[in-house]
Structure formats: structure tokens, C-alpha cells
PDB file of C-alpha atoms in Angstrom:
ATOM      1  CA  MET A   1      20.025   9.463  -9.494  1.00  0.00           C
ATOM      2  CA  LEU A   2      19.426  11.713  -6.119  1.00  0.00           C
ATOM      3  CA  ALA A   3      16.118  10.965  -6.112  1.00  0.00           C
ATOM      4  CA  LEU A   4      16.943   6.919  -6.579  1.00  0.00           C
ATOM      5  CA  GLU A   5      18.929   7.152  -4.119  1.00  0.00           C
ATOM      6  CA  CYS A   6      16.685   9.046  -1.680  1.00  0.00           C
ATOM      7  CA  LEU A   7      13.758   6.096  -2.664  1.00  0.00           C
ATOM      8  CA  ASP A   8      16.678   2.988  -2.469  1.00  0.00           C
ATOM      9  CA  LYS A   9      17.881   4.149   1.421  1.00  0.00           C
ATOM     10  CA  ALA A  10      13.789   4.521   2.073  1.00  0.00           C
ATOM     11  CA  VAL A  11      13.442   0.565   0.356  1.00  0.00           C
ATOM     12  CA  CYS A  12      17.052  -0.519   2.223  1.00  0.00           C
ATOM     13  CA  GLU A  13      15.519   0.869   6.267  1.00  0.00           C
ATOM     14  CA  ALA A  14      11.711  -0.233   5.044  1.00  0.00           C
ATOM     15  CA  SER A  15      12.723  -3.911   4.609  1.00  0.00           C
ATOM     16  CA  ALA A  16      15.217  -4.748   7.642  1.00  0.00           C
ATOM     17  CA  VAL A  17      12.970  -2.758  10.723  1.00  0.00           C
ATOM     18  CA  GLY A  18      10.479  -4.726   8.119  1.00  0.00           C
ATOM     19  CA  GLN A  19      12.713  -8.093   9.416  1.00  0.00           C
ATOM     20  CA  ALA A  20      13.211  -7.074  12.340  1.00  0.00           C
ATOM     21  CA  GLN A  21       9.607  -6.095  13.743  1.00  0.00           C
ATOM     22  CA  ALA A  22       8.711  -9.645  11.856  1.00  0.00           C
ATOM     23  CA  GLY A  23       6.677 -13.054  14.356  1.00  0.00           C
ATOM     24  CA  ARG A  24       6.074 -10.727  17.155  1.00  0.00           C
ATOM     25  CA  MET A  25       2.400 -10.834  19.577  1.00  0.00           C
ATOM     26  CA  ALA A  26       0.993  -7.265  18.902  1.00  0.00           C
ATOM     27  CA  PRO A  27      -2.369  -5.769  19.327  1.00  0.00           C
ATOM     28  CA  PRO A  28      -4.819  -6.817  16.282  1.00  0.00           C
ATOM     29  CA  CYS A  29      -5.311  -3.739  14.227  1.00  0.00           C
ATOM     30  CA  VAL A  30      -1.476  -2.855  14.610  1.00  0.00           C
ATOM     31  CA  GLY A  31      -0.692  -6.581  12.751  1.00  0.00           C
ATOM     32  CA  TYR A  32      -2.615  -6.055  10.630  1.00  0.00           C
ATOM     33  CA  GLY A  33      -0.862  -2.373  10.019  1.00  0.00           C
ATOM     34  CA  THR A  34       1.794  -4.656   9.758  1.00  0.00           C
ATOM     35  CA  TYR A  35       0.538  -7.261   6.946  1.00  0.00           C
ATOM     36  CA  LEU A  36       0.309  -3.692   5.219  1.00  0.00           C
ATOM     37  CA  PHE A  37       4.193  -2.981   5.664  1.00  0.00           C
ATOM     38  CA  ALA A  38       4.708  -5.747   3.874  1.00  0.00           C
ATOM     39  CA  ARG A  39       3.133  -4.927   1.165  1.00  0.00           C
ATOM     40  CA  MET A  40       3.837  -1.542   1.060  1.00  0.00           C
ATOM     41  CA  CYS A  41       7.654  -2.625   1.690  1.00  0.00           C
ATOM     42  CA  SER A  42       7.166  -5.409  -1.560  1.00  0.00           C
ATOM     43  CA  HIS A  43       6.125  -2.770  -4.363  1.00  0.00           C
ATOM     44  CA  GLY A  44       9.062  -0.425  -3.454  1.00  0.00           C
ATOM     45  CA  ILE A  45      11.685  -3.625  -3.930  1.00  0.00           C
ATOM     46  CA  ALA A  46       9.447  -4.148  -7.574  1.00  0.00           C
ATOM     47  CA  ALA A  47       9.832  -0.325  -7.883  1.00  0.00           C
ATOM     48  CA  MET A  48      13.579  -0.540  -7.103  1.00  0.00           C
ATOM     49  CA  ARG A  49      14.148  -3.140  -9.620  1.00  0.00           C
ATOM     50  CA  ALA A  50      11.455  -1.423 -12.560  1.00  0.00           C
ATOM     51  CA  VAL A  51      13.248   1.930 -12.160  1.00  0.00           C
ATOM     52  CA  PRO A  52      16.045   2.790 -14.775  1.00  0.00           C
ATOM     53  CA  HIS A  53      19.697   2.439 -13.650  1.00  0.00           C
ATOM     54  CA  SER A  54      18.938   0.616 -10.600  1.00  0.00           C
ATOM     55  CA  ARG A  55      21.615  -1.012  -8.391  1.00  0.00           C
ATOM     56  CA  TRP A  56      19.353  -3.910  -7.953  1.00  0.00           C
ATOM     57  CA  VAL A  57      19.428  -5.430 -11.254  1.00  0.00           C
ATOM     58  CA  LYS A  58      21.554  -6.221 -13.624  1.00  0.00           C
ATOM     59  CA  THR A  59      20.700  -4.791 -17.851  1.00  0.00           C
ATOM     60  CA  ASP A  60      21.980  -4.063 -20.720  1.00  0.00           C
ATOM     61  CA  HIS A  61      18.239  -1.441 -21.476  1.00  0.00           C
ATOM     62  CA  GLN A  62      16.787   1.117 -19.729  1.00  0.00           C
ATOM     63  CA  GLU A  63      13.356   0.954 -20.004  1.00  0.00           C
ATOM     64  CA  TRP A  64      12.190   5.347 -19.098  1.00  0.00           C
ATOM     65  CA  GLY A  65       7.926   4.517 -19.216  1.00  0.00           C
ATOM     66  CA  PHE A  66       6.688   6.066 -16.227  1.00  0.00           C
ATOM     67  CA  ASN A  67       4.009   2.898 -16.418  1.00  0.00           C
ATOM     68  CA  VAL A  68       6.808   1.005 -14.597  1.00  0.00           C
ATOM     69  CA  LEU A  69       7.347   3.303 -11.576  1.00  0.00           C
ATOM     70  CA  ALA A  70       2.887   4.370 -11.711  1.00  0.00           C
ATOM     71  CA  CYS A  71       1.516   1.214 -10.428  1.00  0.00           C
ATOM     72  CA  HIS A  72       4.339   0.597  -7.507  1.00  0.00           C
ATOM     73  CA  ALA A  73       4.188   4.666  -6.803  1.00  0.00           C
ATOM     74  CA  ARG A  74      -0.345   4.510  -6.816  1.00  0.00           C
ATOM     75  CA  ALA A  75       0.091   1.651  -4.449  1.00  0.00           C
ATOM     76  CA  LEU A  76       2.013   3.075  -2.059  1.00  0.00           C
ATOM     77  CA  LEU A  77       0.252   6.186  -1.953  1.00  0.00           C
ATOM     78  CA  GLU A  78      -2.779   4.057  -1.679  1.00  0.00           C
ATOM     79  CA  GLY A  79      -1.266   1.285   0.815  1.00  0.00           C
ATOM     80  CA  ASN A  80       0.038   4.566   2.772  1.00  0.00           C
ATOM     81  CA  LEU A  81      -4.106   5.298   3.681  1.00  0.00           C
ATOM     82  CA  TYR A  82      -4.716   1.822   4.435  1.00  0.00           C
ATOM     83  CA  PHE A  83      -1.615   1.796   7.041  1.00  0.00           C
ATOM     84  CA  PHE A  84      -1.393   5.041   8.841  1.00  0.00           C
ATOM     85  CA  TYR A  85      -5.497   3.731   9.128  1.00  0.00           C
ATOM     86  CA  PHE A  86      -4.367   0.387  10.973  1.00  0.00           C
ATOM     87  CA  MET A  87      -1.235   2.107  13.675  1.00  0.00           C
ATOM     88  CA  GLN A  88      -3.425   5.485  14.394  1.00  0.00           C
ATOM     89  CA  ARG A  89      -3.343   5.755  18.363  1.00  0.00           C
ATOM     90  CA  THR A  90      -7.411   5.566  18.782  1.00  0.00           C
ATOM     91  CA  ASP A  91      -8.992   6.818  22.759  1.00  0.00           C
ATOM     92  CA  GLU A  92     -11.589   4.433  21.214  1.00  0.00           C
ATOM     93  CA  SER A  93     -13.088   1.247  23.622  1.00  0.00           C
ATOM     94  CA  LEU A  94     -11.654  -2.121  21.744  1.00  0.00           C
ATOM     95  CA  ASP A  95     -15.045  -2.418  19.686  1.00  0.00           C
ATOM     96  CA  GLU A  96     -13.667  -0.066  17.345  1.00  0.00           C
ATOM     97  CA  GLY A  97     -10.678  -2.685  16.246  1.00  0.00           C
ATOM     98  CA  ARG A  98     -12.599  -5.964  16.961  1.00  0.00           C
ATOM     99  CA  ALA A  99     -14.998  -3.344  14.058  1.00  0.00           C
ATOM    100  CA  ARG A 100     -12.258  -2.254  11.767  1.00  0.00           C
ATOM    101  CA  ILE A 101     -11.026  -6.081  11.799  1.00  0.00           C
ATOM    102  CA  THR A 102     -14.604  -6.929  11.442  1.00  0.00           C
ATOM    103  CA  LEU A 103     -14.907  -5.342   8.564  1.00  0.00           C
ATOM    104  CA  LEU A 104     -12.184  -6.223   6.779  1.00  0.00           C
ATOM    105  CA  GLN A 105     -12.894 -10.077   6.798  1.00  0.00           C
ATOM    106  CA  LEU A 106     -15.902  -9.059   5.516  1.00  0.00           C
ATOM    107  CA  ASN A 107     -14.539  -7.225   2.373  1.00  0.00           C
ATOM    108  CA  ASP A 108     -11.864 -10.022   1.586  1.00  0.00           C
ATOM    109  CA  CYS A 109     -14.638 -12.831   2.254  1.00  0.00           C
ATOM    110  CA  CYS A 110     -17.271 -10.716  -0.273  1.00  0.00           C
ATOM    111  CA  SER A 111     -14.753 -10.385  -2.610  1.00  0.00           C
ATOM    112  CA  ARG A 112     -13.285 -14.024  -3.292  1.00  0.00           C
ATOM    113  CA  LEU A 113     -17.663 -14.883  -3.093  1.00  0.00           C
ATOM    114  CA  LYS A 114     -17.631 -13.005  -6.442  1.00  0.00           C
ATOM    115  CA  MET A 115     -14.381 -14.514  -8.081  1.00  0.00           C
ATOM    116  CA  PHE A 116     -15.122 -18.432  -6.931  1.00  0.00           C
ATOM    117  CA  ALA A 117     -18.431 -18.303  -7.450  1.00  0.00           C
ATOM    118  CA  GLY A 118     -18.566 -20.186 -10.501  1.00  0.00           C
ATOM    119  CA  SER A 119     -17.907 -23.320  -7.591  1.00  0.00           C
ATOM    120  CA  GLU A 120     -20.578 -24.539  -5.591  1.00  0.00           C
ATOM    121  CA  LEU A 121     -18.613 -26.226  -2.673  1.00  0.00           C
ATOM    122  CA  GLN A 122     -16.256 -22.552  -2.414  1.00  0.00           C
ATOM    123  CA  ARG A 123     -19.476 -20.184  -2.897  1.00  0.00           C
ATOM    124  CA  SER A 124     -21.067 -22.560   0.290  1.00  0.00           C
ATOM    125  CA  TRP A 125     -17.760 -22.147   2.400  1.00  0.00           C
ATOM    126  CA  PHE A 126     -17.913 -18.089   2.352  1.00  0.00           C
ATOM    127  CA  GLU A 127     -21.249 -16.961   2.366  1.00  0.00           C
ATOM    128  CA  GLN A 128     -20.843 -19.495   5.390  1.00  0.00           C
ATOM    129  CA  GLN A 129     -18.480 -16.916   6.075  1.00  0.00           C
ATOM    130  CA  ARG A 130     -20.174 -14.037   5.359  1.00  0.00           C
ATOM    131  CA  ASP A 131     -23.363 -14.914   6.889  1.00  0.00           C
ATOM    132  CA  GLU A 132     -21.277 -15.309   9.909  1.00  0.00           C
ATOM    133  CA  LEU A 133     -19.131 -12.489   9.639  1.00  0.00           C
ATOM    134  CA  GLN A 134     -21.883  -9.741   8.707  1.00  0.00           C
ATOM    135  CA  VAL A 135     -23.641 -11.569  12.381  1.00  0.00           C
ATOM    136  CA  ARG A 136     -20.561 -10.437  14.071  1.00  0.00           C
ATOM    137  CA  LEU A 137     -20.837  -6.944  12.502  1.00  0.00           C
ATOM    138  CA  ARG A 138     -23.495  -6.386  14.413  1.00  0.00           C
ATOM    139  CA  SER A 139     -22.817  -7.316  17.724  1.00  0.00           C
ATOM    140  CA  ILE A 140     -20.092  -4.392  17.871  1.00  0.00           C
ATOM    141  CA  PRO A 141     -21.440  -0.973  19.514  1.00  0.00           C
ATOM    142  CA  PHE A 142     -19.381   1.138  17.491  1.00  0.00           C
ATOM    143  CA  PHE A 143     -20.502  -0.573  14.318  1.00  0.00           C
ATOM    144  CA  LEU A 144     -24.579   0.079  15.117  1.00  0.00           C
ATOM    145  CA  LYS A 145     -24.076   3.671  15.952  1.00  0.00           C
ATOM    146  CA  LEU A 146     -23.277   4.624  12.584  1.00  0.00           C
ATOM    147  CA  SER A 147     -25.156   5.880  10.135  1.00  0.00           C
ATOM    148  CA  PRO A 148     -27.753   3.013   8.003  1.00  0.00           C
ATOM    149  CA  ALA A 149     -25.776   3.795   4.734  1.00  0.00           C
ATOM    150  CA  VAL A 150     -22.651   2.915   6.184  1.00  0.00           C
ATOM    151  CA  GLN A 151     -23.782  -0.139   7.845  1.00  0.00           C
ATOM    152  CA  ALA A 152     -25.617  -1.262   4.656  1.00  0.00           C
ATOM    153  CA  GLN A 153     -22.580  -0.176   2.859  1.00  0.00           C
ATOM    154  CA  CYS A 154     -20.801  -2.000   5.238  1.00  0.00           C
ATOM    155  CA  LEU A 155     -22.675  -5.052   5.174  1.00  0.00           C
ATOM    156  CA  ALA A 156     -22.811  -5.964   1.453  1.00  0.00           C
ATOM    157  CA  GLY A 157     -19.082  -6.349   1.591  1.00  0.00           C
ATOM    158  CA  LYS A 158     -18.317  -2.956   0.201  1.00  0.00           C
ATOM    159  CA  LYS A 159     -16.236  -1.147   2.331  1.00  0.00           C
ATOM    160  CA  ALA A 160     -13.347  -2.078   3.831  1.00  0.00           C
ATOM    161  CA  TRP A 161     -12.560  -0.151   5.541  1.00  0.00           C
ATOM    162  CA  PHE A 162     -14.814   2.498   8.109  1.00  0.00           C
ATOM    163  CA  LEU A 163     -13.572   6.423   7.378  1.00  0.00           C
ATOM    164  CA  ASP A 164     -13.667   7.379   3.175  1.00  0.00           C
ATOM    165  CA  ARG A 165     -10.665   8.765   0.962  1.00  0.00           C
ATOM    166  CA  ALA A 166     -11.305  12.063   1.842  1.00  0.00           C
ATOM    167  CA  GLN A 167     -11.049  10.760   5.687  1.00  0.00           C
ATOM    168  CA  LEU A 168      -7.893   8.924   5.011  1.00  0.00           C
ATOM    169  CA  VAL A 169      -6.033  11.177   3.141  1.00  0.00           C
ATOM    170  CA  GLU A 170      -6.533  13.871   6.308  1.00  0.00           C
ATOM    171  CA  LEU A 171      -5.176  11.358   8.683  1.00  0.00           C
ATOM    172  CA  VAL A 172      -1.541  10.688   7.051  1.00  0.00           C
ATOM    173  CA  GLY A 173      -2.139  15.123   6.793  1.00  0.00           C
ATOM    174  CA  MET A 174      -2.208  15.188   2.626  1.00  0.00           C
ATOM    175  CA  ASP A 175      -3.537  17.860   0.877  1.00  0.00           C
ATOM    176  CA  LYS A 176      -6.925  16.372  -0.393  1.00  0.00           C
ATOM    177  CA  ALA A 177      -6.221  18.447  -4.010  1.00  0.00           C
ATOM    178  CA  GLY A 178      -2.395  16.920  -4.271  1.00  0.00           C
ATOM    179  CA  PHE A 179      -3.659  14.142  -3.822  1.00  0.00           C
ATOM    180  CA  ASP A 180      -6.027  13.514  -6.026  1.00  0.00           C
ATOM    181  CA  ILE A 181      -3.602  14.827  -9.182  1.00  0.00           C
ATOM    182  CA  LEU A 182      -0.836  12.133  -7.790  1.00  0.00           C
ATOM    183  CA  TRP A 183      -4.104   9.272  -7.225  1.00  0.00           C
ATOM    184  CA  ASP A 184      -5.036  10.545 -11.594  1.00  0.00           C
ATOM    185  CA  LEU A 185      -1.711  11.159 -12.981  1.00  0.00           C
ATOM    186  CA  TRP A 186      -0.791   7.483 -11.743  1.00  0.00           C
ATOM    187  CA  SER A 187      -3.662   6.111 -12.134  1.00  0.00           C
ATOM    188  CA  GLN A 188      -3.560   7.042 -15.733  1.00  0.00           C
ATOM    189  CA  HIS A 189       0.144   5.653 -16.429  1.00  0.00           C
ATOM    190  CA  SER A 190      -1.406   2.106 -14.455  1.00  0.00           C
ATOM    191  CA  HIS A 191      -3.625   1.365 -17.459  1.00  0.00           C
ATOM    192  CA  ILE A 192      -3.639   2.994 -20.388  1.00  0.00           C
ATOM    193  CA  HIS A 193      -5.537   5.349 -20.133  1.00  0.00           C
ATOM    194  CA  PRO A 194      -5.419   9.271 -21.881  1.00  0.00           C
ATOM    195  CA  VAL A 195      -2.709  11.046 -20.451  1.00  0.00           C
ATOM    196  CA  SER A 196      -0.855   8.028 -21.042  1.00  0.00           C
ATOM    197  CA  PHE A 197      -0.697   7.698 -25.125  1.00  0.00           C
ATOM    198  CA  LEU A 198      -2.041  10.982 -26.440  1.00  0.00           C
ATOM    199  CA  ARG A 199       0.439  13.180 -25.533  1.00  0.00           C
ATOM    200  CA  MET A 200       3.632   9.550 -26.928  1.00  0.00           C
ATOM    201  CA  GLU A 201       6.332  12.228 -29.523  1.00  0.00           C
ATOM    202  CA  PRO A 202       8.086   9.714 -31.670  1.00  0.00           C
ATOM    203  CA  ASN A 203      11.843   8.686 -30.050  1.00  0.00           C
ATOM    204  CA  GLY A 204      10.355  10.146 -26.770  1.00  0.00           C
ATOM    205  CA  ARG A 205       7.832  10.470 -24.291  1.00  0.00           C
ATOM    206  CA  GLY A 206       5.811   7.506 -23.895  1.00  0.00           C
ATOM    207  CA  THR A 207       8.362   5.804 -25.700  1.00  0.00           C
ATOM    208  CA  GLY A 208      10.266   3.667 -23.416  1.00  0.00           C
ATOM    209  CA  LEU A 209      13.333   6.477 -24.394  1.00  0.00           C
ATOM    210  CA  GLU A 210      14.981   8.292 -22.064  1.00  0.00           C
ATOM    211  CA  CYS A 211      13.362  11.782 -22.177  1.00  0.00           C
ATOM    212  CA  ASP A 212      12.623  15.259 -20.219  1.00  0.00           C
ATOM    213  CA  PRO A 213       8.968  14.495 -19.271  1.00  0.00           C
ATOM    214  CA  ASP A 214       9.162  11.041 -18.209  1.00  0.00           C
ATOM    215  CA  ARG A 215      12.239  11.427 -16.584  1.00  0.00           C
ATOM    216  CA  MET A 216      10.790  13.941 -14.241  1.00  0.00           C
ATOM    217  CA  TYR A 217       8.019  12.015 -13.813  1.00  0.00           C
ATOM    218  CA  LEU A 218      10.410   9.342 -12.583  1.00  0.00           C
ATOM    219  CA  ALA A 219      11.988  11.802 -10.205  1.00  0.00           C
ATOM    220  CA  VAL A 220       9.537  12.975  -8.619  1.00  0.00           C
ATOM    221  CA  ALA A 221       7.092   9.823  -7.907  1.00  0.00           C
ATOM    222  CA  MET A 222      11.001   8.347  -6.325  1.00  0.00           C
ATOM    223  CA  LEU A 223      11.070  11.193  -4.346  1.00  0.00           C
ATOM    224  CA  ILE A 224       7.398  11.744  -2.925  1.00  0.00           C
ATOM    225  CA  CYS A 225       7.874   7.118  -2.415  1.00  0.00           C
ATOM    226  CA  ALA A 226      10.524   7.465  -0.958  1.00  0.00           C
ATOM    227  CA  GLY A 227       8.435  10.280   1.914  1.00  0.00           C
ATOM    228  CA  ILE A 228       5.467   7.945   2.401  1.00  0.00           C
ATOM    229  CA  LEU A 229       7.861   4.787   3.018  1.00  0.00           C
ATOM    230  CA  GLU A 230      10.448   6.829   5.535  1.00  0.00           C
ATOM    231  CA  ALA A 231       6.955   7.871   7.661  1.00  0.00           C
ATOM    232  CA  ALA A 232       5.609   4.152   7.806  1.00  0.00           C
ATOM    233  CA  THR A 233       8.987   3.061   8.726  1.00  0.00           C
ATOM    234  CA  ASP A 234       8.910   6.038  11.712  1.00  0.00           C
ATOM    235  CA  ARG A 235       5.596   5.354  12.505  1.00  0.00           C
ATOM    236  CA  ILE A 236       6.768   0.959  12.640  1.00  0.00           C
ATOM    237  CA  VAL A 237      10.016   1.656  14.627  1.00  0.00           C
ATOM    238  CA  GLU A 238       7.805   4.067  16.851  1.00  0.00           C
ATOM    239  CA  VAL A 239       5.611   0.836  18.412  1.00  0.00           C
ATOM    240  CA  PHE A 240       9.091  -2.008  18.180  1.00  0.00           C
ATOM    241  CA  PRO A 241      11.006   1.392  19.243  1.00  0.00           C
ATOM    242  CA  ASP A 242      14.320  -1.816  19.469  1.00  0.00           C
ATOM    243  CA  VAL A 243      14.134  -1.765  15.268  1.00  0.00           C
ATOM    244  CA  ALA A 244      15.245   1.507  15.542  1.00  0.00           C
ATOM    245  CA  GLY A 245      19.081   0.637  15.153  1.00  0.00           C
ATOM    246  CA  GLU A 246      17.907  -1.999  12.338  1.00  0.00           C
ATOM    247  CA  ARG A 247      18.146   1.984   9.464  1.00  0.00           C
ATOM    248  CA  LYS A 248      21.201   2.009   8.390  1.00  0.00           C
ATOM    249  CA  GLY A 249      20.935   3.687   4.527  1.00  0.00           C
ATOM    250  CA  LEU A 250      21.622   1.959   1.675  1.00  0.00           C
ATOM    251  CA  ASP A 251      23.563  -0.700   4.634  1.00  0.00           C
ATOM    252  CA  SER A 252      20.523  -2.186   5.844  1.00  0.00           C
ATOM    253  CA  LYS A 253      20.924  -5.614   5.597  1.00  0.00           C
ATOM    254  CA  PHE A 254      18.162  -7.211   4.971  1.00  0.00           C
ATOM    255  CA  SER A 255      17.876 -10.630   2.563  1.00  0.00           C
ATOM    256  CA  PRO A 256      16.923 -11.456  -0.350  1.00  0.00           C
ATOM    257  CA  GLY A 257      18.388  -8.200  -1.675  1.00  0.00           C
ATOM    258  CA  PRO A 258      20.851  -7.115  -3.189  1.00  0.00           C
ATOM    259  CA  LYS A 259      24.225  -8.224  -2.468  1.00  0.00           C
ATOM    260  CA  ARG A 260      25.529  -5.839  -0.633  1.00  0.00           C
ATOM    261  CA  ASN A 261      22.915  -5.394   1.592  1.00  0.00           C
ATOM    262  CA  ARG A 262      22.647  -8.992   2.765  1.00  0.00           C
ATOM    263  CA  ARG A 263      22.859 -10.559   6.358  1.00  0.00           C
ATOM    264  CA  ARG A 264      25.966 -12.469   6.343  1.00  0.00           C
TER     265      ARG A 264
END
């Protein structure tokens, strides 16, 4: 219950701060960072609506399987890397920011091209956009300083970020070994992979009924997710200091949400 309250507080403050800073002019990379923050808030809200004994929902049944939280915890763990990637301070020229955004757009374009390959009209449009973005990326000095292998991956739309995961983990200040353990555990439970079902027990672990292992997994994940959201909210407040007053713990105001938190 302590972990649940910590996550509740973090989600409330993140949601309130996120809504307060919305719709502002910001440097391009920061602007995309706020989009990532919005997605993180969304997963935080979804987590609060999924975990047992949450005040965000009324139900006559509690689901204790760790899978109710694992997918959202994993999304926050990953989204946090990309959020700080865009929000980090850098002494590099504006070329790096242009390169980051162009690469992100190229990756998005290539992903959509695969999805809509069966539509001639859609395919033609996305192919044209892909070609334009590749030309733009090749024109940026920052990109041309990268190794040929990395350039090739980027131009093929296989990367959305110039840094690899190990570099992103270092950027946010996490231990890589610890990150990998969380990533693997939460991924296993987000999907139906062996760790999520090989130790299921009758009327216990992995069945959705309350049990020590799932209760522990839920509590630890909620505390970690709360820490992730708190750090991300800190960064938003650093960039937009005037929204700091929106952080009022469980009484933070935002909408939609629980009645207690709605603006009047």
C-alpha cells in the first residue's frame, strides 16, 4: 500500500505538471521530449487503473497478476531513456538537434511504410517522404561525422536514436546490469514468455490471486515507476519553472482523473 501511494503521488504530480506546461513554444528537442512525457503520464495513469486497491477505479475484484503492471512498467523504463535523450542539455550546435529530430521522423516514416505497404497510395507517399528525410539527414554535418555503419542503419530507418541502449542507460544514470534485469523480468511478464508461467502455482503465483511473489513484484515495480516519473517531472519543472506549484502530491489537480484531483 505504501508503494501504491508513492506511485499514485508521482502520477498525480506528473499529470498536473504535464497539463500545466502543454501548448507552449519550446525548442524542437524539448518539444518532442514533452510528447514522450505525455506518453509516460498515460502509462502511469493506465498502471494506476490496473493495480490492486487503486482509488482510481471501483471494482469488486482485485487482479494480482504482475502482468497487469509489467507492460506499463516496461514502457516507463524505456520511455524514460528516450525522454532524457531529448531533454538533455548539450553544448553541441543546433545541427545535433536537427539530426535527432530528422532521424526520429525517418524511423517513424519507415515504420509506417512497412505497415501500409499493401496500399499503393500510402506506399507512394511514404516512399517520397522517406527519400526527402534521407536527403535532409545527409545534409547535416553532425550526421556525417558518424561512422559509416551507424549512418547506414539510420538511413535504413532502423534507428530512432543515435545512442544505443547502453549509452541511453548511462545517460539517465542507471546501472546497466540492474536495468537489464528489470527489462528482462518486465518483458517476460509483458509477453507470455517462460518466466511468466513456468512457476505458476495452483491458487497462487501467476494465477491472478493474491500471493507473496506477485505482491512483491508489484510493490517493487510501483516504487521504481514512481521514481522514474518523479525524475521526469523534475526535468519538466527545470525547463518550465512556473509549473512547479502544480506539484501538490495526491491533491495535484488535473482532468480527467479521480474526483479528488479534478479542477473545479
